[in-house]
């Protein structure tokens, strides 16, 4: 089986499905800006296989906290800790990454993924990652939160 082409549409389909099924988050492709001064949590995970590279996902502090609450099944109104938020953005990347690589490479190819690393950065620092990416997608989650996801090939 041939390797499927990595497209924005494939990235959106896989990411949207995982966000909905794992975290009860609805998303759509939409250009948006980071709110001024918002801290951005950027998770990255290296992969090897048919192609080598890095997958990256980034979201603002408010969304990361909401994502953690959804993944952990916290009661409505309970807030996740910053540590839980960092873990959540890394975990969602891990889940999306496995699903994306499986779809992209196909069942006849093997791949390996590293461990996610998460940093807190500003929009300017994050933009450097976006500028170097091979495929990049900006999504709007739950009609208010920006989530970026992309792949940079080595």
Short mmCIF file of C-alpha atoms in Angstrom, two decimals:
data_model
loop_
_atom_site.label_atom_id
_atom_site.label_comp_id
_atom_site.label_asym_id
_atom_site.label_seq_id
_atom_site.Cartn_x
_atom_site.Cartn_y
_atom_site.Cartn_z
CA UNK A 1 0.00 0.00 0.00
CA UNK A 2 1.37 3.43 -0.95
CA UNK A 3 1.89 6.15 1.59
CA UNK A 4 -0.99 8.65 1.57
CA UNK A 5 -0.11 12.28 0.85
CA UNK A 6 0.05 14.46 3.96
CA UNK A 7 -2.44 17.27 3.40
CA UNK A 8 -4.16 19.90 5.49
CA UNK A 9 -7.41 17.99 4.92
CA UNK A 10 -5.95 14.77 6.37
CA UNK A 11 -4.51 16.70 9.32
CA UNK A 12 -7.89 18.38 9.95
CA UNK A 13 -9.86 15.15 9.63
CA UNK A 14 -7.68 13.17 12.04
CA UNK A 15 -7.25 16.01 14.56
CA UNK A 16 -10.95 16.89 14.55
CA UNK A 17 -11.98 13.28 15.09
CA UNK A 18 -9.56 12.76 17.99
CA UNK A 19 -10.51 16.05 19.69
CA UNK A 20 -14.19 15.17 19.46
CA UNK A 21 -13.86 11.54 20.59
CA UNK A 22 -11.19 11.92 23.29
CA UNK A 23 -11.88 15.39 24.69
CA UNK A 24 -15.44 16.27 23.62
CA UNK A 25 -14.12 19.30 21.71
CA UNK A 26 -15.57 20.43 18.39
CA UNK A 27 -13.24 22.07 15.91
CA UNK A 28 -13.13 23.59 12.45
CA UNK A 29 -10.42 25.02 10.23
CA UNK A 30 -10.41 28.78 10.67
CA UNK A 31 -7.79 31.51 10.69
CA UNK A 32 -7.60 33.36 13.99
CA UNK A 33 -5.09 35.36 15.99
CA UNK A 34 -3.62 34.59 19.38
CA UNK A 35 -5.10 36.88 22.04
CA UNK A 36 -2.52 39.55 22.96
CA UNK A 37 -0.23 38.42 25.76
CA UNK A 38 -1.67 34.90 25.97
CA UNK A 39 0.78 32.18 27.00
CA UNK A 40 0.99 29.44 24.40
CA UNK A 41 1.70 25.84 25.31
CA UNK A 42 3.50 24.12 22.44
CA UNK A 43 3.95 20.35 22.45
CA UNK A 44 6.25 18.56 20.02
CA UNK A 45 6.91 14.91 19.32
CA UNK A 46 9.52 13.47 16.94
CA UNK A 47 8.72 10.55 14.64
CA UNK A 48 10.58 8.25 12.28
CA UNK A 49 9.30 5.92 9.61
CA UNK A 50 8.60 6.32 5.91
CA UNK A 51 9.43 9.98 6.60
CA UNK A 52 11.11 11.56 9.63
CA UNK A 53 10.03 14.74 11.32
CA UNK A 54 8.27 16.42 14.20
CA UNK A 55 4.59 16.98 14.93
CA UNK A 56 3.65 20.05 16.91
CA UNK A 57 0.43 21.25 18.52
CA UNK A 58 -0.07 24.57 20.28
CA UNK A 59 -2.90 26.12 22.27
CA UNK A 60 -3.47 28.94 24.68
CA UNK A 61 -3.59 28.58 28.44
CA UNK A 62 -7.41 28.72 28.67
CA UNK A 63 -7.91 25.95 26.11
CA UNK A 64 -5.18 23.76 27.61
CA UNK A 65 -6.92 23.98 31.00
CA UNK A 66 -10.29 23.13 29.43
CA UNK A 67 -8.72 20.26 27.48
CA UNK A 68 -7.23 18.82 30.67
CA UNK A 69 -10.58 19.06 32.48
CA UNK A 70 -12.28 17.19 29.62
CA UNK A 71 -9.61 14.50 29.34
CA UNK A 72 -9.58 13.96 33.10
CA UNK A 73 -13.37 14.00 33.42
CA UNK A 74 -13.37 16.80 36.00
CA UNK A 75 -16.73 18.04 37.23
CA UNK A 76 -18.16 21.15 35.55
CA UNK A 77 -16.63 24.20 37.18
CA UNK A 78 -13.54 22.36 38.46
CA UNK A 79 -10.33 23.68 36.93
CA UNK A 80 -7.27 21.70 35.95
CA UNK A 81 -3.89 22.68 37.35
CA UNK A 82 -1.25 24.17 35.01
CA UNK A 83 0.68 20.89 35.27
CA UNK A 84 -2.39 18.91 34.19
CA UNK A 85 -2.84 21.33 31.28
CA UNK A 86 0.72 20.75 30.07
CA UNK A 87 0.23 17.00 30.35
CA UNK A 88 -3.07 17.23 28.45
CA UNK A 89 -1.65 19.08 25.43
CA UNK A 90 1.19 16.53 25.27
CA UNK A 91 -1.24 13.63 25.53
CA UNK A 92 -3.60 14.97 22.85
CA UNK A 93 -0.59 15.32 20.53
CA UNK A 94 0.41 11.74 21.33
CA UNK A 95 -3.08 10.47 20.45
CA UNK A 96 -3.40 12.59 17.29
CA UNK A 97 0.16 11.69 16.27
CA UNK A 98 -0.44 7.96 16.47
CA UNK A 99 -3.67 8.22 14.52
CA UNK A 100 -2.17 10.56 11.92
CA UNK A 101 0.93 8.46 11.32
CA UNK A 102 -1.20 5.33 11.02
CA UNK A 103 -3.39 6.96 8.38
CA UNK A 104 -0.53 8.74 6.59
CA UNK A 105 1.92 5.84 6.38
CA UNK A 106 -0.68 3.09 6.06
CA UNK A 107 -0.80 -0.33 7.68
CA UNK A 108 2.10 -1.73 5.63
CA UNK A 109 4.65 0.70 7.10
CA UNK A 110 6.11 0.97 10.58
CA UNK A 111 6.87 4.16 12.46
CA UNK A 112 8.21 5.21 15.83
CA UNK A 113 7.20 8.18 17.94
CA UNK A 114 9.23 9.82 20.66
CA UNK A 115 7.97 11.33 23.89
CA UNK A 116 6.12 14.66 23.76
CA UNK A 117 7.86 17.73 25.15
CA UNK A 118 5.88 20.81 26.14
CA UNK A 119 7.13 24.37 26.39
CA UNK A 120 5.41 27.62 27.28
CA UNK A 121 6.16 30.39 24.80
CA UNK A 122 4.88 33.62 23.29
CA UNK A 123 3.31 34.07 19.85
CA UNK A 124 6.56 35.28 18.28
CA UNK A 125 8.49 32.20 19.38
CA UNK A 126 5.65 29.93 18.26
CA UNK A 127 5.54 31.61 14.84
CA UNK A 128 9.10 30.40 14.16
CA UNK A 129 7.82 26.81 14.42
CA UNK A 130 4.92 27.61 12.10
CA UNK A 131 7.24 29.21 9.54
CA UNK A 132 9.41 26.07 9.37
CA UNK A 133 6.54 23.59 9.05
CA UNK A 134 5.82 21.45 5.99
CA UNK A 135 2.06 21.36 6.69
CA UNK A 136 0.30 23.64 9.18
CA UNK A 137 -3.33 23.97 10.24
CA UNK A 138 -5.07 26.54 12.42
CA UNK A 139 -8.30 25.35 14.01
CA UNK A 140 -10.94 27.02 16.12
CA UNK A 141 -12.10 24.79 18.95
CA UNK A 142 -15.48 25.15 20.64
CA UNK A 143 -15.97 28.36 18.63
CA UNK A 144 -13.48 30.35 20.71
CA UNK A 145 -10.07 28.74 21.22
CA UNK A 146 -7.25 28.62 18.68
CA UNK A 147 -5.38 25.34 18.26
CA UNK A 148 -2.46 24.96 15.86
CA UNK A 149 -1.18 21.64 14.60
CA UNK A 150 1.49 20.89 12.06
CA UNK A 151 4.18 18.60 10.77
CA UNK A 152 7.77 19.52 9.96
CA UNK A 153 9.66 17.00 7.84
CA UNK A 154 13.39 16.52 8.44
#
